[in-house]
Each structure stands twice: as structure tokens, then as C-alpha cells.
Tab-separated table of C-alpha atoms in Angstrom:
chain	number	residue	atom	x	y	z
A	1	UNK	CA	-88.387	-38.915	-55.465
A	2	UNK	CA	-89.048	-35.231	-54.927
A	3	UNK	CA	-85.971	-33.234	-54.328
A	4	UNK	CA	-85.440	-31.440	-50.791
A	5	UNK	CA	-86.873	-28.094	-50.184
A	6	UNK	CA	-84.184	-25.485	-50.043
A	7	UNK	CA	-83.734	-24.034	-46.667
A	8	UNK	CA	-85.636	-20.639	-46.983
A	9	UNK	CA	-82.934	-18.857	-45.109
A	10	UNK	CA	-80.082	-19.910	-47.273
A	11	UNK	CA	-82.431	-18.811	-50.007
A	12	UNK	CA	-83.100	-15.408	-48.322
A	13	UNK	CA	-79.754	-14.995	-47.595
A	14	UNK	CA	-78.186	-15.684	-51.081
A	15	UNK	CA	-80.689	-13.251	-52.423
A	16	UNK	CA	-79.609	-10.184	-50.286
A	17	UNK	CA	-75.959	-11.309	-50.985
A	18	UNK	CA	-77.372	-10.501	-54.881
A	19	UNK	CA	-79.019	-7.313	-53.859
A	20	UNK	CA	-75.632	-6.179	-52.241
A	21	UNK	CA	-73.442	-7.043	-54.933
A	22	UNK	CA	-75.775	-5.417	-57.620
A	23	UNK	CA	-75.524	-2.424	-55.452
A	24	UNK	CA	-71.182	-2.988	-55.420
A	25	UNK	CA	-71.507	-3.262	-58.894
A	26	UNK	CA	-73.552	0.061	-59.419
A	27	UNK	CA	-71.021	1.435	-57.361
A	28	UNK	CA	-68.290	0.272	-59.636
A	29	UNK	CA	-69.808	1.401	-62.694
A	30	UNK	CA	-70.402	4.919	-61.365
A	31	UNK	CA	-67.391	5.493	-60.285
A	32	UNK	CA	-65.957	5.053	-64.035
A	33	UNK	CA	-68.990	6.737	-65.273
A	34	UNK	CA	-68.866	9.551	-63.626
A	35	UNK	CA	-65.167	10.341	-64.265
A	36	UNK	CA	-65.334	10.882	-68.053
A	37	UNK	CA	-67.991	14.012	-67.773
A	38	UNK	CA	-65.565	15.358	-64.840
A	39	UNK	CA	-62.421	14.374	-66.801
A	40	UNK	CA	-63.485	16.228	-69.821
A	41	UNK	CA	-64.755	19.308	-67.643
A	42	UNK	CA	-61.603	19.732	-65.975
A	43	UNK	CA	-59.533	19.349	-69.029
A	44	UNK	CA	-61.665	22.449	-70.707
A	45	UNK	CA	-59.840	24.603	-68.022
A	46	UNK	CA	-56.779	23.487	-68.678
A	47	UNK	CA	-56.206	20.790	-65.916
A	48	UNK	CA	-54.156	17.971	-66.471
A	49	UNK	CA	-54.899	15.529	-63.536
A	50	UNK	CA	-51.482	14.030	-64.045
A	51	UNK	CA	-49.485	16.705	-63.131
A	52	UNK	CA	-52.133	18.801	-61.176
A	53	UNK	CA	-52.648	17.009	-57.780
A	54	UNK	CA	-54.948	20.088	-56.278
A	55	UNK	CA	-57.539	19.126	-59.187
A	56	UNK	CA	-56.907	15.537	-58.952
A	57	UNK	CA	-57.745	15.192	-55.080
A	58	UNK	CA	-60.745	17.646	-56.302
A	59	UNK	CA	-61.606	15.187	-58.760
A	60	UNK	CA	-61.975	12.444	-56.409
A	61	UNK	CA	-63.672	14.385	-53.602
A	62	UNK	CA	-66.662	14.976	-56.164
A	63	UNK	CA	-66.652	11.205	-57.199
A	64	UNK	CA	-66.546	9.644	-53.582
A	65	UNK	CA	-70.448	10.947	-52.584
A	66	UNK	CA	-71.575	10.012	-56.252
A	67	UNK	CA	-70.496	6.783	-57.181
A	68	UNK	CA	-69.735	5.123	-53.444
A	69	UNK	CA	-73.143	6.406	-51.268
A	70	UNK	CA	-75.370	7.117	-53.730
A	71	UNK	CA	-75.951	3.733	-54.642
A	72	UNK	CA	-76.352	2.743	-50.985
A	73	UNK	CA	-78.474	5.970	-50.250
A	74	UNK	CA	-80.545	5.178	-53.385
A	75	UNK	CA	-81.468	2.057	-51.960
A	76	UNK	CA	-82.422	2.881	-48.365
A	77	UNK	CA	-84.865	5.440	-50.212
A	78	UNK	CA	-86.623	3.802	-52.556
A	79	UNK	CA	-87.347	0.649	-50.759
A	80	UNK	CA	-88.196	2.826	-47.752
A	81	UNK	CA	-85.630	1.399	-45.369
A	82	UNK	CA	-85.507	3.186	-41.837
A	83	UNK	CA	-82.129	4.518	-41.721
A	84	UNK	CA	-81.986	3.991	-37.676
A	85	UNK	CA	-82.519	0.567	-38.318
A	86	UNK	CA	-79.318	0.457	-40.755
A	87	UNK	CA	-77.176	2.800	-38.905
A	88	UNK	CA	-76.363	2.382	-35.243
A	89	UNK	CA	-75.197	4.543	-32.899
A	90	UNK	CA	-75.218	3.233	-29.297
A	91	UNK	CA	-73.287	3.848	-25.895
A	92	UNK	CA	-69.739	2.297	-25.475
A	93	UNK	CA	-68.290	4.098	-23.224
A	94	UNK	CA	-64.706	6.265	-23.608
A	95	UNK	CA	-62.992	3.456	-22.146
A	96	UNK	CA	-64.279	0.634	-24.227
A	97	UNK	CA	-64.263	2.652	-27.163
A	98	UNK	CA	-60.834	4.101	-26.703
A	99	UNK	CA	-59.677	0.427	-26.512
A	100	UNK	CA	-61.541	-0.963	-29.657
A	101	UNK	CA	-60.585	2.318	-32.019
A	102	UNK	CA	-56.827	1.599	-30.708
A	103	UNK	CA	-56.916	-2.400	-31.018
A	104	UNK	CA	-59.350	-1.894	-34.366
A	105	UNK	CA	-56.410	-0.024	-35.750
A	106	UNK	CA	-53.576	-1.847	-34.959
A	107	UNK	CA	-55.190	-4.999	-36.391
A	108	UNK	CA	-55.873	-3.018	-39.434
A	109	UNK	CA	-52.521	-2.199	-39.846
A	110	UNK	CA	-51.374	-5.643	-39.426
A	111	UNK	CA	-53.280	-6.348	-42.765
A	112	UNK	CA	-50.222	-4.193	-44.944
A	113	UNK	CA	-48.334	-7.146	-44.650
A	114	UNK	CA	-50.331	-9.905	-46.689
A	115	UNK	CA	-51.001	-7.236	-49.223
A	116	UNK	CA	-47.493	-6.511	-49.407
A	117	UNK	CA	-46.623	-10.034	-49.999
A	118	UNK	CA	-49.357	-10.259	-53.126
A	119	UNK	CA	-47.908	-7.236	-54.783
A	120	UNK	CA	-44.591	-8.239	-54.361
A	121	UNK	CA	-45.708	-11.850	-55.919
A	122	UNK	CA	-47.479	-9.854	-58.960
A	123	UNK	CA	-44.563	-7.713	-58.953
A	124	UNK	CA	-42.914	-10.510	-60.126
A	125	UNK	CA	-45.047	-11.063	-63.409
A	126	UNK	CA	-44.584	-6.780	-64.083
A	127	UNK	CA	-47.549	-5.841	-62.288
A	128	UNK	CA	-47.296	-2.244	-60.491
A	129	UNK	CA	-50.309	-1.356	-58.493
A	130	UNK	CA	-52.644	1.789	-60.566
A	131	UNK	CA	-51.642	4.168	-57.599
A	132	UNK	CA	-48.286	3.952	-57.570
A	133	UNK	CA	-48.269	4.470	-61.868
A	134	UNK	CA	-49.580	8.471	-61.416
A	135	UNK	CA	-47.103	10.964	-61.014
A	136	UNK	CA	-48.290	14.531	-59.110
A	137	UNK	CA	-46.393	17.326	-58.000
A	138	UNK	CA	-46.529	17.665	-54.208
A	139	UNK	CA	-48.046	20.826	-52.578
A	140	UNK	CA	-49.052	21.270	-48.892
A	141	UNK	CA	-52.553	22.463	-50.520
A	142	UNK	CA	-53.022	18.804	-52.175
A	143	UNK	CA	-51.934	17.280	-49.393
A	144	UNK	CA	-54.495	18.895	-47.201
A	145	UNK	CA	-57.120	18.746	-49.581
A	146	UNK	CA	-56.232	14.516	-49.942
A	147	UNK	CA	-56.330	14.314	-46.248
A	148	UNK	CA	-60.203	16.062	-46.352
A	149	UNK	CA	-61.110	13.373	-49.156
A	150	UNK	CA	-59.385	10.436	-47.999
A	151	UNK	CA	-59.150	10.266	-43.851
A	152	UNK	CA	-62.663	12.343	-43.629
A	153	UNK	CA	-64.930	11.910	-46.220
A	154	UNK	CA	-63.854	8.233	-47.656
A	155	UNK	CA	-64.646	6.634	-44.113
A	156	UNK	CA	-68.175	8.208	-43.431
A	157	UNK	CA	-69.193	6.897	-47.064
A	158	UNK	CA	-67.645	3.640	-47.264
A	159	UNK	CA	-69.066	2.819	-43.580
A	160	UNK	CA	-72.310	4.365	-44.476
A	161	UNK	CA	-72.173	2.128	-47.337
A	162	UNK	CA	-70.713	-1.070	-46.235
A	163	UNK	CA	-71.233	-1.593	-42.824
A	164	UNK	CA	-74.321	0.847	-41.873
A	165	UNK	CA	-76.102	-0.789	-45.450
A	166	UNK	CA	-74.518	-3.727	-46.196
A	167	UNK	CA	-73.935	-5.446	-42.970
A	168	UNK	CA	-77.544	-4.359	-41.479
A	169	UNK	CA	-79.299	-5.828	-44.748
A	170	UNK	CA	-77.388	-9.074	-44.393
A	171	UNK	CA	-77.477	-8.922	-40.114
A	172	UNK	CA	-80.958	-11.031	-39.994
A	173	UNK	CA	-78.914	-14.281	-41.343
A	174	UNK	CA	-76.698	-14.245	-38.679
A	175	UNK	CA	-73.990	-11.930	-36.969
A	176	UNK	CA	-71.068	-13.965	-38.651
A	177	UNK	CA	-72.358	-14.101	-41.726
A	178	UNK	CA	-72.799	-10.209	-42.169
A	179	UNK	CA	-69.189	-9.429	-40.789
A	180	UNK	CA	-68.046	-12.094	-43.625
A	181	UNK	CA	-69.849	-11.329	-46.387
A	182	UNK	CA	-69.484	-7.749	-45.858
A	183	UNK	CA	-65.785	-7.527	-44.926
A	184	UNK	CA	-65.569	-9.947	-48.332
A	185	UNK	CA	-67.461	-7.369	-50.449
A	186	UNK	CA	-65.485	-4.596	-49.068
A	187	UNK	CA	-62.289	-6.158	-50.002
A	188	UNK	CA	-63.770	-6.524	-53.801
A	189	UNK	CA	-64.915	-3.339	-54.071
A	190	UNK	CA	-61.121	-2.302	-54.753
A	191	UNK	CA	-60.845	-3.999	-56.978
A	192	UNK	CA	-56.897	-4.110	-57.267
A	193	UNK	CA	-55.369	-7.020	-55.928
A	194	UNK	CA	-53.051	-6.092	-52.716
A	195	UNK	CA	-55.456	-3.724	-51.682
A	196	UNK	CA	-58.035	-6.093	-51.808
A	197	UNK	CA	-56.444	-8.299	-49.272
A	198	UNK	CA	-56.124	-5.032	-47.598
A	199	UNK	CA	-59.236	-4.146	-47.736
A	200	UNK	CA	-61.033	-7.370	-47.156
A	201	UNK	CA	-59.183	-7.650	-43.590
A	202	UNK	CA	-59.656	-4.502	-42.645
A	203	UNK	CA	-64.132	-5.298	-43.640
A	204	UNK	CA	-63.546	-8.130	-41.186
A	205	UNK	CA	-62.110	-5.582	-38.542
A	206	UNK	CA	-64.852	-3.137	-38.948
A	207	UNK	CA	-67.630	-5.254	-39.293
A	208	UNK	CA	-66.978	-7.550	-36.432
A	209	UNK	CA	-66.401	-3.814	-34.129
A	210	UNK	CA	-70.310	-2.477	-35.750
A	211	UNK	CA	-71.591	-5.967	-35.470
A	212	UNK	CA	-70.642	-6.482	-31.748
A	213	UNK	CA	-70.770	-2.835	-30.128
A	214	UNK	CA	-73.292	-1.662	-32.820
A	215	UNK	CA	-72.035	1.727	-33.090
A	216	UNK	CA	-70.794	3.075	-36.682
A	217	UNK	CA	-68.055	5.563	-35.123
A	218	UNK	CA	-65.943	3.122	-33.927
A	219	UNK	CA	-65.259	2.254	-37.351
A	220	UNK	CA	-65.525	5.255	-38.733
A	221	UNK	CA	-62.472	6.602	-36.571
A	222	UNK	CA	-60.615	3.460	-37.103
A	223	UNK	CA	-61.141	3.646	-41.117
A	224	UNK	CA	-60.167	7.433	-40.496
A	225	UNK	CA	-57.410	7.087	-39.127
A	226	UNK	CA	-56.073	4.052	-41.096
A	227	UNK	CA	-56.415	6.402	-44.060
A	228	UNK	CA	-54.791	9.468	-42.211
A	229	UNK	CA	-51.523	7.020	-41.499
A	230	UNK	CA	-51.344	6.108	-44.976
A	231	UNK	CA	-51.789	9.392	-46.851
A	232	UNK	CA	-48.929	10.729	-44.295
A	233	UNK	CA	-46.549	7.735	-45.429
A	234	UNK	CA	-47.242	8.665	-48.911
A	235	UNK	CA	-45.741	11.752	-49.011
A	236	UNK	CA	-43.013	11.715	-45.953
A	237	UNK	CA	-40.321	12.872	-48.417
A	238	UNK	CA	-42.444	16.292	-48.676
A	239	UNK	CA	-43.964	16.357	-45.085
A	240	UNK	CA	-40.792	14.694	-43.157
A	241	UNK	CA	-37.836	15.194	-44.871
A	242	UNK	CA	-34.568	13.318	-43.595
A	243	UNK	CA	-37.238	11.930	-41.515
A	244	UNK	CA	-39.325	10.588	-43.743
A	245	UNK	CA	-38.553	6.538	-42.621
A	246	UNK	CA	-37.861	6.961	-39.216
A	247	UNK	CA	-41.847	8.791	-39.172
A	248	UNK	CA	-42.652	6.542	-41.530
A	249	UNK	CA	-42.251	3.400	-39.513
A	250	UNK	CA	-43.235	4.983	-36.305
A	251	UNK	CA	-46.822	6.053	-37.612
A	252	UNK	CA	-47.036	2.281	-38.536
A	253	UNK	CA	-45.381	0.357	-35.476
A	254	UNK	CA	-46.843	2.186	-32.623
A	255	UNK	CA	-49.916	2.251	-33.298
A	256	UNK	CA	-49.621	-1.726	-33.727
A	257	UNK	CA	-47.629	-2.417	-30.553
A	258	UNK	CA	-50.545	-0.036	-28.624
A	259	UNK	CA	-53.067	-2.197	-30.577
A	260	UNK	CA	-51.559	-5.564	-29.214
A	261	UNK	CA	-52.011	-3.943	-25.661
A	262	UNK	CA	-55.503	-2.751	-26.199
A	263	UNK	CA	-56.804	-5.786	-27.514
A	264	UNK	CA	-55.641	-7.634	-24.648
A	265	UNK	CA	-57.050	-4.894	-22.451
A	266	UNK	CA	-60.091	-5.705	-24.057
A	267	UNK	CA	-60.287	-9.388	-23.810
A	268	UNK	CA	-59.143	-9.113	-20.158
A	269	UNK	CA	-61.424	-6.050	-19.177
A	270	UNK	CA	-64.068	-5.466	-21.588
A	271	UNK	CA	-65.199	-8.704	-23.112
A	272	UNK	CA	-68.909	-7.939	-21.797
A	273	UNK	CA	-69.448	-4.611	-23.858
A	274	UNK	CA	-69.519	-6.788	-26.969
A	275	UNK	CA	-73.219	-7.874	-28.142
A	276	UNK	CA	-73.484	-12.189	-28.133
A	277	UNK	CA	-76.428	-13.806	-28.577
A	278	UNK	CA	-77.405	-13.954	-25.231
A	279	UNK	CA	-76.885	-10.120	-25.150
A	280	UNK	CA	-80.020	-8.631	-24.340
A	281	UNK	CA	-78.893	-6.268	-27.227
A	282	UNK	CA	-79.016	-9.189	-29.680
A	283	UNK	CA	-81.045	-8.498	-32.428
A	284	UNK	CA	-80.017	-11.298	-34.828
A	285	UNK	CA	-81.968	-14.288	-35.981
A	286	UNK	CA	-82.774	-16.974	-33.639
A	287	UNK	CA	-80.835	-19.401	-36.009
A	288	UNK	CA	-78.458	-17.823	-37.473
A	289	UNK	CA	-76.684	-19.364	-40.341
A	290	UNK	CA	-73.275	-21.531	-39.545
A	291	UNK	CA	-69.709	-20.984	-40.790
A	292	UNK	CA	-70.675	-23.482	-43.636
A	293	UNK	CA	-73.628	-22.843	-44.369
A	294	UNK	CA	-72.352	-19.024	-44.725
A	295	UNK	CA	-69.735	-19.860	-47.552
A	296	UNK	CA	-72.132	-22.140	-48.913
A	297	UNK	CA	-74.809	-19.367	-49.486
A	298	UNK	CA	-71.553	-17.069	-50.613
A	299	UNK	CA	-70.258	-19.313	-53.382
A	300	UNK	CA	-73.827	-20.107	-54.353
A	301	UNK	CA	-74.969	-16.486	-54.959
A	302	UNK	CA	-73.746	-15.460	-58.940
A	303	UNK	CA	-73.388	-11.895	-58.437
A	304	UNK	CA	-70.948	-12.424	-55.787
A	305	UNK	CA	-68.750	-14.587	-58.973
A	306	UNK	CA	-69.669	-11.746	-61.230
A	307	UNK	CA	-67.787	-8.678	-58.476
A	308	UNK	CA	-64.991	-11.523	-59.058
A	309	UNK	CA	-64.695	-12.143	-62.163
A	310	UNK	CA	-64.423	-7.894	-62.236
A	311	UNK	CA	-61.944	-8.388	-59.378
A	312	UNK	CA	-59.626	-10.230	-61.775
A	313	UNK	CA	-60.374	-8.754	-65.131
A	314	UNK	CA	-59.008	-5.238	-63.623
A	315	UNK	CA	-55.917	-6.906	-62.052
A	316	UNK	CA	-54.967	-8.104	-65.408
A	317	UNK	CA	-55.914	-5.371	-67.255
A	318	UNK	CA	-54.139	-3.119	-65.253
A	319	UNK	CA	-50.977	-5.567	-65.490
A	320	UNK	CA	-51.225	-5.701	-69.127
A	321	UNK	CA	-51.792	-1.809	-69.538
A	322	UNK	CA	-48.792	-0.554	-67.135
């Protein structure tokens, strides 16, 4: 008996899964790459990027445009990709958009919490997260400078990457499927453990906001601001003083309890600015793929086990190094 044909869109879709992790992978790869010409540059003029935090953040501003968007860009060019096609940027309205950045981040925020929990479980096997191991001096200068990296540049290229790329290349198999397997490879991408449980809810978070309103600043602000909160709690000693946790805690609670508020608001108020697939702004597949055929096509596509297998490797590497 002749086997059953495979369903051509669970084919299509595990072979843009592929495409997107070769892409995550590239972006990986560079981002180690690229460090040891810059490494070796900025140690013949006498910087030491564990005590110089200026050339550090410096350091990483040059590495974020090479190794996470030019992958991404890189791909949009040669397989001449529309970009407006990729990268959305309709009508919301202040109200509606006020309410999703301020729900977006409060839900984001929520996501410290499971992360916490897996680094405190590693914690207990003598695992210490890479970014806590490096040891800077403080200066208002670096500080500035990591805010310009971190809270500006970091979100335009990650959501230019993951949800403007990403998500659009994977949005023809079905709206769900492109918020999951995107928020899923966003999560892998670093790599680390905690922060990718982090990072993974806070992909969910941004793709399901670009999916539904199909406009990249939402997400953008949210991931900005997300970023802004934590590089301020990193260094509240320096900024705050005797007020470092009292700041500290009020950076991270309000904007959660204002979050709970707005995504009622939302649900009560706003539920109709949010694309469905009776929206006439639905521009998904007829038959887009279900919640198990989705995970099915996931677990299926080996690249996605290779980003993985990476995932792991570095979390116990990293535990065996520090």
C-alpha cells in the first residue's frame, strides 16, 4: 500500500521553519564571529572590556547591526522580498495603541518570574547566568551609552528581525503558528537558559500584538521599554542610591498593575481593533494550520532541534566554565 501524501502545507511550513532557523543560526555564529576581530582591535588600544564598560557597551553597539539584522536584511535582499510586505505599519489609533504598549508591557514583565524560578533551579547545580559573571566600573557615560544600545537600537533590530522577518515569512501557515514559532525562536536565540524563558514569553507577547494589529511599533516600544526598565534596575545602586529597591520595584510593579488595567480595557473596549480571520484585514491562509498540527510541523523540522541542541550546549558550557 502506498504511503499517504504529506500535507503540502505542513511540508511548506516545516521548510520555512528551516529557512528561519538557518538564518537564527547565522545570527548566532556572527555574533561570536564578529567579536574576536573587535576584541583584538580594542585590546591594541589598550581596552580591557572587563573593566572598561564605555568600550564594552561600544563593543556591543557595533555587534547588534552585524550579527542580529544582517542576516535577516541579507535575506530580504537576495531573495528579493518586498520589505512592505514583511514590515507593517498600519493605523491603531493613540487609544488602542496606548492600551496594547501598556498591557504588552506589563505582560512582559510578568515573564521575570518563570525565568527567575529556572535560574534559581540552575543556581542550585552552580550555574550563574554569563551577565551577571562580568564585572564593569559604573559611569553615567556607560550607562547612557547601554541605554542607546540596549532600549533603542536592540528593539528596532530584533523586531526587524524576528517579527517584521520571521513572523511575516512564517504568517501564510497560519496567524498562530507564526506568533508560536516565532516567539519560540526568539526565546532560543538567547541562548542562556532564564532568559530564554524570558525571552520566549515576551516573542509570544510581541508577536501576537504585530500579528493582530499588524503594526511593528507597538512592539518596538514595548521591547524598548522592557529593555529601558531593566538596564535602570541594573545599575540602581549608581543611578538611585538609598533608593535603589524602593525604584527598583516600582519600575517593575507599576507598570504591571497598569498592564492588568489596560488589558482589561482592551478586552472590554477594544477587542475589534485586533485582525481575526473574518477581519477584512486578514491576510492569512484560508486554512491555516491547527494548534497540533503547528507543534507537529515544529518538532518535525531538524534545524529547529539543531538551535536546541545549541540552546543546551551553551547552558552547560557556561555552567561548567563559571
Amino acid at each position: 500500500m502506498a504511503a499517504p501524501a504529506r500535507d503540502p502545507r505542513k511540508k511548506g511550513a516545516s521548510s520555512a521553519i528551516n529557512r528561519m532557523g538557518l538564518l537564527l543560526l547565522a545570527q548566532v555564529a556572527l555574533s561570536f564571529i564578529w567579536q574576536f576581530p573587535l576584541q583584538m582591535l580594542l585590546a591594541l588600544v589598550g581596552v580591557d572590556l572587563f573593566r572598561n564598560a564605555l568600550g564594552y557597551q561600544w563593543l556591543s553597539g557595533v555587534l547588534v547591526p552585524l550579527s542580529t539584522a544582517l542576516p535577516f536584511a541579507a535575506y530580504l535582499f537576495f531573495r528579493k522580498k518586498d520589505p512592505s510586505d514583511y514590515l507593517k505599519f498600519e493605523k491603531v489609533g493613540f487609544t488602542g495603541g496606548l492600551l496594547c504598549v501598556v498591557a504588552g508591557l506589563g505582560v512582559v514583565l510578568l515573564g521575570n518570574y518563570p525565568a527567575l524560578l529556572v535560574q534559581q533551579f540552575l543556581g542550585n547545580f552552580g550555574y550563574e547566568s554569563p551577565g551577571s559573571i562580568l564585572s564593569q566600573g559604573e559611569s553615567l557615560e556607560a550607562i547612557l551609552l547601554e541605554i542607546a544600545v540596549t532600549a533603542v537600537l536592540v528593539p528596532f533590530m530584533e523586531e526587524f528581525a524576528f517579527r517584521g522577518v520571521i513572523l511575516s515569512a512564517l504568517r501564510k501557515y497560519g496567524m498562530g503558528f507564526s506568533i508560536v514559532v516565532s516567539g519560540v525562536l526568539f526565546g532560543l536565540a538567547h541562548l542562556d537558559a532564564s532568559s530564554v524563558v524570558f525571552a520566549t514569553i515576551a516573542g509570544l507577547v510581541f508577536g501576537f500584538l504585530y500579528a493582530k494589529t499588524n503594526n511593528l511599533w507597538l512592539t518596538v516600544l514595548i521591547h524598548a521599554l522592557n529593555n529601558l526598565i531593566a538596564v535602570l534596575g541594573s545599575h540602581g545602586e549608581f543611578l538611585f542610591g538609598s533608593q535603589a529597591n524602593l525604584v527598583g520595584n516600582l519600575i517593575m510593579l507599576v507598570p504591571m498593575g497598569l498592564g492588568v488595567v489596560a488589558l482589561i480595557l482592551l478586552l472590554c473596549l477594544k477587542r475589534k481593533m485586533f485582525i481575526s480571520v473574518g477581519s477584512p484585514r486578514y491576510d492569512g491562509p484560508a486554512q491555516p494550520l491547527r494548534a497540533g498540527e503547528s507543534a507537529g510541523t515544529l518538532v518535525r523540522a531538524p534545524v529547529f532541534w539543531v538551535v536546541v541542541g545549541l540552546m543546551v550546549l551553551y547552558t552547560v558550557g557556561m555552567g561548567i566554565l563559571l
